[in-house]
CSV table of C-alpha atoms in Angstrom, one decimal:
chain,number,residue,atom,x,y,z
A,1,MET,CA,78.3,-6.1,101.5
A,2,VAL,CA,77.3,-4.1,98.4
A,3,TRP,CA,75.2,-1.2,99.3
A,4,LEU,CA,74.6,0.3,95.9
A,5,VAL,CA,73.5,-1.1,92.6
A,6,HIS,CA,73.8,0.7,89.4
A,7,LEU,CA,70.4,0.5,87.7
A,8,ASN,CA,69.8,2.3,84.4
A,9,GLY,CA,72.1,5.1,85.3
A,10,THR,CA,70.7,5.8,88.7
A,11,TRP,CA,72.0,4.8,92.1
A,12,ARG,CA,69.6,3.1,94.5
A,13,SER,CA,70.1,1.9,98.0
A,14,ASP,CA,70.4,-1.8,98.4
A,15,PRO,CA,68.1,-3.3,101.1
A,16,THR,CA,71.2,-4.6,102.8
A,17,ALA,CA,72.7,-1.1,103.1
A,18,GLY,CA,72.2,-1.1,106.9
A,19,MET,CA,74.4,-4.1,107.1
A,20,ASN,CA,77.4,-2.3,105.6
A,21,PRO,CA,80.1,-2.5,108.3
A,22,ASN,CA,82.1,0.3,106.6
A,23,PRO,CA,80.0,3.3,106.2
A,24,GLN,CA,83.1,5.4,105.2
A,25,THR,CA,83.0,3.7,101.8
A,26,HIS,CA,79.9,5.7,101.0
A,27,THR,CA,82.2,8.6,100.3
A,28,LEU,CA,84.1,6.8,97.6
A,29,PRO,CA,84.0,8.6,94.3
A,30,ARG,CA,81.4,7.1,92.0
A,31,THR,CA,84.0,6.2,89.3
A,32,ILE,CA,85.9,4.0,91.7
A,33,LEU,CA,82.7,2.3,92.8
A,34,THR,CA,81.6,1.7,89.2
A,35,ARG,CA,84.9,0.0,88.5
A,36,ILE,CA,85.2,-2.3,91.5
A,37,ALA,CA,81.7,-2.8,92.8
A,38,PRO,CA,80.4,-6.2,91.8
A,39,MET,CA,77.2,-5.1,90.2
A,40,THR,CA,75.0,-7.2,92.4
A,41,PRO,CA,72.3,-8.3,90.0
A,42,SER,CA,69.1,-7.1,91.6
A,43,GLN,CA,65.9,-8.9,91.0
A,44,THR,CA,64.9,-6.7,88.2
A,45,GLN,CA,68.2,-6.0,86.5
A,46,ARG,CA,68.8,-7.3,83.1
A,47,PRO,CA,72.2,-8.8,82.7
A,48,ASN,CA,74.5,-6.6,80.6
A,49,PRO,CA,74.7,-8.2,77.1
A,50,LEU,CA,78.4,-7.6,77.0
A,51,HIS,CA,78.9,-9.6,80.1
A,52,LEU,CA,76.9,-12.4,78.6
A,53,LEU,CA,78.9,-12.2,75.4
A,54,ALA,CA,82.1,-12.3,77.5
A,55,ALA,CA,80.8,-15.4,79.3
A,56,PHE,CA,80.1,-17.1,75.9
A,57,ALA,CA,83.5,-16.2,74.7
A,58,SER,CA,85.1,-17.6,77.8
A,59,GLY,CA,83.4,-20.9,77.0
A,60,GLY,CA,85.4,-20.9,73.8
A,61,LEU,CA,88.6,-20.4,75.9
A,62,LEU,CA,87.5,-23.4,77.9
A,63,THR,CA,87.1,-25.5,74.8
A,64,LEU,CA,90.6,-24.7,73.8
A,65,ALA,CA,92.0,-25.3,77.3
A,66,ILE,CA,90.2,-28.7,77.5
A,67,PHE,CA,91.6,-29.7,74.2
A,68,VAL,CA,95.2,-28.7,75.1
A,69,ASN,CA,95.0,-30.3,78.6
A,70,GLY,CA,93.3,-33.3,77.1
A,71,GLU,CA,96.4,-33.8,74.8
A,72,ALA,CA,98.7,-33.4,77.8
A,73,GLY,CA,96.6,-36.0,79.6
A,74,ARG,CA,96.7,-38.4,76.7
A,75,LEU,CA,100.5,-38.1,76.6
A,76,GLY,CA,101.2,-38.0,80.4
A,77,GLY,CA,98.1,-38.9,82.4
A,78,ALA,CA,95.3,-36.8,83.9
A,79,LEU,CA,97.2,-36.0,87.1
A,80,PHE,CA,100.2,-34.7,85.2
A,81,SER,CA,98.0,-32.7,82.8
A,82,SER,CA,96.2,-30.9,85.6
A,83,TRP,CA,99.5,-30.4,87.6
A,84,LEU,CA,101.1,-28.9,84.6
A,85,ALA,CA,98.2,-26.6,83.9
A,86,HIS,CA,98.2,-25.4,87.5
A,87,GLY,CA,101.9,-24.9,87.5
A,88,VAL,CA,102.1,-23.0,84.3
A,89,GLY,CA,99.0,-21.1,85.4
A,90,THR,CA,100.7,-20.0,88.7
A,91,VAL,CA,103.7,-18.8,86.8
A,92,VAL,CA,101.6,-16.8,84.3
A,93,ALA,CA,99.4,-15.3,87.0
A,94,VAL,CA,102.5,-14.2,88.9
A,95,ALA,CA,103.9,-12.6,85.8
A,96,VAL,CA,100.7,-10.8,85.0
A,97,LEU,CA,100.3,-9.6,88.6
A,98,ALA,CA,103.9,-8.3,88.6
A,99,LEU,CA,103.1,-6.2,85.6
A,100,ILE,CA,100.0,-4.6,87.0
A,101,TRP,CA,100.7,-4.9,90.7
A,102,ARG,CA,100.3,-1.2,91.5
A,103,ARG,CA,96.8,-1.2,90.1
A,104,GLU,CA,95.9,-4.6,91.6
A,105,ARG,CA,97.0,-3.5,95.1
A,106,ALA,CA,95.0,-0.3,94.9
A,107,ALA,CA,91.9,-2.2,93.7
A,108,THR,CA,92.3,-4.8,96.5
A,109,LYS,CA,92.4,-2.0,99.1
A,110,ILE,CA,89.2,-0.6,97.8
A,111,ALA,CA,87.6,-4.1,97.6
A,112,GLU,CA,88.6,-4.9,101.1
A,113,ALA,CA,87.2,-1.6,102.4
A,114,GLN,CA,83.9,-2.5,100.8
A,115,HIS,CA,83.6,-6.3,101.4
A,116,GLY,CA,86.1,-6.9,104.2
A,117,LYS,CA,89.1,-9.2,104.0
A,118,ALA,CA,88.5,-12.4,102.1
A,119,PRO,CA,87.5,-15.3,104.5
A,120,LEU,CA,90.2,-18.0,104.7
A,121,TRP,CA,88.1,-20.5,102.7
A,122,ALA,CA,87.9,-18.1,99.8
A,123,TYR,CA,91.6,-18.9,99.1
A,124,LEU,CA,90.8,-22.6,98.6
A,125,GLY,CA,88.9,-22.6,95.3
A,126,GLY,CA,91.9,-24.4,93.8
A,127,ILE,CA,91.3,-27.5,95.9
A,128,PHE,CA,88.0,-28.1,94.1
A,129,GLY,CA,89.6,-27.7,90.7
A,130,ALA,CA,92.3,-30.3,91.7
A,131,VAL,CA,89.7,-32.8,93.0
A,132,THR,CA,87.6,-32.3,89.8
A,133,VAL,CA,90.4,-33.7,87.7
A,134,MET,CA,90.5,-36.9,89.7
A,135,LEU,CA,86.7,-37.3,89.6
A,136,THR,CA,86.5,-36.7,85.8
A,137,SER,CA,89.4,-39.0,85.0
A,138,THR,CA,87.7,-41.7,87.1
A,139,ALA,CA,84.4,-41.2,85.3
A,140,VAL,CA,85.8,-41.0,81.8
A,141,ASN,CA,87.5,-44.4,82.3
A,142,SER,CA,84.2,-46.0,83.4
A,143,PRO,CA,81.3,-47.2,81.2
A,144,LEU,CA,80.1,-43.6,81.3
A,145,ALA,CA,82.9,-42.6,78.8
A,146,LEU,CA,83.4,-39.0,77.8
A,147,ALA,CA,79.9,-38.3,76.7
A,148,GLY,CA,78.3,-39.6,79.9
A,149,THR,CA,80.8,-37.8,82.1
A,150,LEU,CA,80.2,-34.5,80.3
A,151,ALA,CA,76.4,-34.9,80.4
A,152,LEU,CA,76.3,-35.7,84.2
A,153,GLY,CA,78.9,-32.9,84.8
A,154,LEU,CA,76.6,-30.5,83.0
A,155,ALA,CA,73.7,-31.6,85.3
A,156,GLY,CA,75.9,-31.1,88.4
A,157,GLN,CA,76.9,-27.6,87.2
A,158,VAL,CA,73.3,-26.6,86.5
A,159,VAL,CA,72.0,-27.9,89.9
A,160,LEU,CA,74.6,-26.2,92.0
A,161,SER,CA,74.4,-22.9,90.1
A,162,LEU,CA,70.6,-22.8,90.6
A,163,ALA,CA,71.2,-23.5,94.3
A,164,ALA,CA,73.9,-20.9,94.5
A,165,ASP,CA,71.8,-18.1,93.0
A,166,TYR,CA,68.7,-19.1,94.9
A,167,TRP,CA,70.4,-19.1,98.3
A,168,GLY,CA,73.2,-16.7,97.5
A,169,LEU,CA,75.7,-19.4,98.6
A,170,LEU,CA,79.3,-18.5,99.8
A,171,GLY,CA,79.0,-14.8,100.1
A,172,LEU,CA,77.8,-14.0,96.6
A,173,ALA,CA,74.6,-12.2,95.8
A,174,ARG,CA,71.2,-14.0,95.8
A,175,ARG,CA,69.3,-13.8,92.5
A,176,ARG,CA,65.6,-14.4,92.1
A,177,LEU,CA,65.0,-17.2,89.5
A,178,ASP,CA,61.9,-17.1,87.3
A,179,LEU,CA,60.4,-19.0,84.4
A,180,ARG,CA,62.7,-17.3,82.0
A,181,ASP,CA,65.7,-18.9,83.8
A,182,ALA,CA,64.0,-22.2,83.7
A,183,GLY,CA,63.4,-21.9,80.0
A,184,ALA,CA,67.1,-20.9,79.4
A,185,VAL,CA,68.3,-23.8,81.5
A,186,ILE,CA,66.1,-26.3,79.5
A,187,LEU,CA,67.1,-24.9,76.1
A,188,ILE,CA,70.8,-24.6,76.8
A,189,ALA,CA,71.1,-27.9,78.7
A,190,GLY,CA,69.0,-29.7,76.1
A,191,GLY,CA,71.0,-28.3,73.2
A,192,SER,CA,74.2,-29.2,75.0
A,193,LEU,CA,73.1,-32.8,75.7
A,194,LEU,CA,72.1,-33.2,72.1
A,195,ILE,CA,75.6,-32.1,71.0
A,196,ILE,CA,77.4,-34.2,73.7
A,197,LEU,CA,75.3,-37.4,73.2
A,198,PHE,CA,74.7,-37.3,69.4
A,199,GLY,CA,76.9,-34.5,67.9
A,200,PHE,CA,80.3,-36.0,68.6
A,201,GLY,CA,81.4,-38.6,66.1
A,202,SER,CA,79.5,-39.6,63.0
A,203,ALA,CA,76.2,-41.3,63.3
B,1,MET,CA,78.3,-48.2,88.2
B,2,ILE,CA,76.9,-45.9,90.9
B,3,LEU,CA,80.4,-44.6,91.8
B,4,PRO,CA,81.3,-43.2,88.4
B,5,LEU,CA,77.8,-41.6,88.2
B,6,ILE,CA,78.4,-39.8,91.5
B,7,ALA,CA,82.0,-38.9,90.4
B,8,ALA,CA,80.8,-37.3,87.1
B,9,PHE,CA,78.0,-35.4,88.8
B,10,SER,CA,80.2,-34.2,91.6
B,11,ALA,CA,82.8,-33.0,89.1
B,12,GLY,CA,80.2,-30.6,87.8
B,13,VAL,CA,79.2,-29.5,91.2
B,14,LEU,CA,82.8,-28.8,92.1
B,15,VAL,CA,83.3,-26.7,89.0
B,16,ILE,CA,80.6,-24.4,90.2
B,17,LEU,CA,81.7,-24.5,93.8
B,18,SER,CA,85.2,-23.5,92.7
B,19,ARG,CA,83.8,-20.6,90.6
B,20,GLN,CA,81.7,-19.4,93.5
B,21,VAL,CA,84.6,-19.5,96.0
B,22,ASN,CA,86.9,-17.8,93.5
B,23,GLY,CA,84.2,-15.2,92.9
B,24,ARG,CA,84.1,-14.5,96.7
B,25,MET,CA,87.9,-14.2,96.7
B,26,SER,CA,87.7,-11.7,93.8
B,27,MET,CA,85.2,-9.6,95.7
B,28,SER,CA,87.8,-8.8,98.4
B,29,SER,CA,90.7,-8.6,95.9
B,30,THR,CA,90.7,-8.7,92.1
B,31,PRO,CA,89.8,-11.5,89.5
B,32,MET,CA,93.5,-11.9,88.7
B,33,ILE,CA,94.6,-12.3,92.3
B,34,SER,CA,91.7,-14.8,92.8
B,35,SER,CA,93.0,-16.7,89.7
B,36,PHE,CA,96.5,-16.7,91.2
B,37,TRP,CA,95.3,-18.3,94.5
B,38,ASN,CA,93.2,-20.8,92.6
B,39,HIS,CA,96.2,-22.0,90.6
B,40,VAL,CA,98.8,-21.9,93.4
B,41,VAL,CA,96.6,-23.8,95.8
B,42,GLY,CA,95.6,-26.3,93.1
B,43,PHE,CA,99.3,-26.8,92.2
B,44,VAL,CA,100.3,-27.5,95.8
B,45,VAL,CA,97.4,-30.0,96.3
B,46,LEU,CA,98.2,-31.8,93.0
B,47,THR,CA,102.0,-31.8,93.8
B,48,LEU,CA,101.2,-33.5,97.2
B,49,ILE,CA,98.9,-36.1,95.5
B,50,GLY,CA,101.6,-36.6,92.8
B,51,LEU,CA,104.3,-37.2,95.5
B,52,LEU,CA,101.9,-39.7,97.2
B,53,VAL,CA,101.0,-41.6,94.1
B,54,GLY,CA,104.3,-41.2,92.3
B,55,GLY,CA,105.2,-40.9,88.6
B,56,LEU,CA,104.0,-37.3,88.4
B,57,ILE,CA,106.4,-36.2,85.7
B,58,PRO,CA,106.3,-38.6,82.7
B,59,ALA,CA,109.6,-39.7,81.1
B,60,ASN,CA,108.5,-38.5,77.7
B,61,ILE,CA,107.9,-34.9,78.8
B,62,SER,CA,110.7,-33.6,76.6
B,63,GLU,CA,109.1,-35.1,73.5
B,64,MET,CA,105.7,-33.5,74.1
B,65,PRO,CA,104.7,-30.6,71.7
B,66,TRP,CA,105.4,-27.2,73.1
B,67,TRP,CA,101.8,-26.1,73.0
B,68,ILE,CA,100.6,-28.5,75.7
B,69,PHE,CA,102.3,-26.0,78.1
B,70,THR,CA,99.8,-23.3,77.0
B,71,GLY,CA,96.8,-24.8,78.7
B,72,GLY,CA,97.7,-23.3,82.0
B,73,ALA,CA,97.9,-19.8,80.5
B,74,ILE,CA,94.5,-20.1,79.0
B,75,GLY,CA,93.2,-21.4,82.3
B,76,VAL,CA,94.4,-18.3,84.2
B,77,VAL,CA,92.4,-16.1,81.9
B,78,PHE,CA,89.4,-18.4,82.1
B,79,VAL,CA,89.4,-18.5,85.9
B,80,ALA,CA,89.9,-14.8,86.2
B,81,SER,CA,87.0,-14.1,83.8
B,82,GLY,CA,84.8,-16.6,85.7
B,83,SER,CA,85.3,-14.7,89.0
B,84,TRP,CA,84.7,-11.4,87.2
B,85,LEU,CA,81.5,-12.7,85.6
B,86,ILE,CA,79.9,-14.5,88.5
B,87,THR,CA,79.9,-11.3,90.6
B,88,ARG,CA,78.1,-9.5,87.7
B,89,ILE,CA,75.7,-11.9,86.1
B,90,GLY,CA,75.3,-14.6,88.8
B,91,ALA,CA,75.9,-18.3,88.9
B,92,VAL,CA,73.1,-19.6,86.6
B,93,ASN,CA,73.9,-17.1,83.8
B,94,SER,CA,77.6,-17.8,84.1
B,95,THR,CA,77.1,-21.5,84.0
B,96,LEU,CA,74.7,-21.4,81.0
B,97,LEU,CA,76.7,-19.0,78.9
B,98,VAL,CA,80.0,-20.7,79.5
B,99,ILE,CA,78.5,-24.0,78.6
B,100,ALA,CA,76.9,-22.5,75.6
B,101,GLY,CA,80.2,-21.1,74.4
B,102,GLN,CA,82.0,-24.3,75.1
B,103,MET,CA,79.5,-26.3,73.0
B,104,VAL,CA,79.2,-23.9,70.1
B,105,PHE,CA,83.0,-23.3,69.9
B,106,GLY,CA,83.5,-27.0,70.4
B,107,VAL,CA,81.5,-27.9,67.4
B,108,ILE,CA,83.2,-25.2,65.3
B,109,PHE,CA,86.6,-26.4,66.5
B,110,ASP,CA,85.8,-30.0,65.7
B,111,LEU,CA,84.7,-29.0,62.2
B,112,LEU,CA,87.9,-27.0,61.6
B,113,ARG,CA,90.2,-29.8,62.7
B,114,GLY,CA,88.3,-32.3,60.6
B,115,ALA,CA,87.0,-34.4,63.6
B,116,PRO,CA,83.8,-36.3,62.9
B,117,VAL,CA,80.7,-34.3,63.7
B,118,THR,CA,77.1,-35.4,63.3
B,119,ILE,CA,75.7,-32.4,61.6
B,120,TRP,CA,71.9,-32.7,62.4
B,121,ALA,CA,72.4,-33.1,66.2
B,122,SER,CA,75.1,-30.4,66.4
B,123,ALA,CA,73.1,-27.9,64.3
B,124,LEU,CA,69.9,-28.6,66.3
B,125,GLY,CA,71.8,-28.3,69.5
B,126,ILE,CA,73.3,-25.0,68.5
B,127,VAL,CA,69.9,-23.6,67.6
B,128,LEU,CA,68.5,-24.6,71.0
B,129,ILE,CA,71.5,-23.1,72.8
B,130,LEU,CA,71.1,-19.8,70.8
B,131,ALA,CA,67.4,-19.7,71.7
B,132,GLY,CA,68.3,-20.2,75.3
B,133,MET,CA,70.8,-17.4,75.2
B,134,ALA,CA,68.3,-15.1,73.7
B,135,LEU,CA,66.0,-15.9,76.6
B,136,THR,CA,68.6,-15.0,79.2
B,137,GLN,CA,68.9,-11.7,77.4
B,138,ARG,CA,65.2,-10.7,77.3
B,139,ARG,CA,63.9,-7.9,79.5
B,140,ARG,CA,62.0,-9.1,82.5
């Protein structure tokens, strides 16, 4: 449980402070907290523009990954493509972790002191990714085709992320949603649907 | 027809579920460790499915271009960044901004490689997306 939020340079108590099972973490140096504390977005905090920019850039990475994995799928099938990506990903992650292991282990100790050990289910995010591949390859090869699959997938993403923020699902912070979020959802989802349904291919 | 509809919608739901679960993992470890577990668990599951279904490794694997092996490396960075982001900007902002980036870079990428693009729809779509991004950014 995060008990501090960094707001405009000042530290304020989080309403959930009393629920912190590890009061000794209060004495952690501020620099460490700043680095590892997941800046729980409070109701009034504006998202850091750099974080939003990073998210936007990671969407570009996703485009690239989907193109590469799509080619692998075209040559060897959807299951092979995803299996290959997860296999290569595992090797790369191990290599990166081996290089920075000292730092990662220290960061994990601090994170566990603050949030407790990860629940068992938190290890299983990869299952959903694996199942996703099977679902999308089913949908793509139906009358929905690629555009329909992408459009409906987008709807699914928006619906679950709204629910996740509203209820603070699966141990992550709850975020209050307001009209601005609704506007952003409508504009970004609308623009994306326009590109998915009419932008691909020549009219 | 109802089955593919459910499949496509569920795929989107699972993308976010996965990011949320990986985000929780990264809260008690680090984004890179969370990305490792995501990939190793996914790999085990897909290997089991592959053994069950058969024909996992295609015969023409040696003739495939080398760069199809880079998708997994990009995925590691993407999953780690997703865990890092969701604990900072929340699920809705992560979803919207990642989709925005995916669409805008997708259009640019298609233009660069000479794939057919309908300009009016893509340009209008990008304008709407940028407007939506500006909205996520405004002070409350």
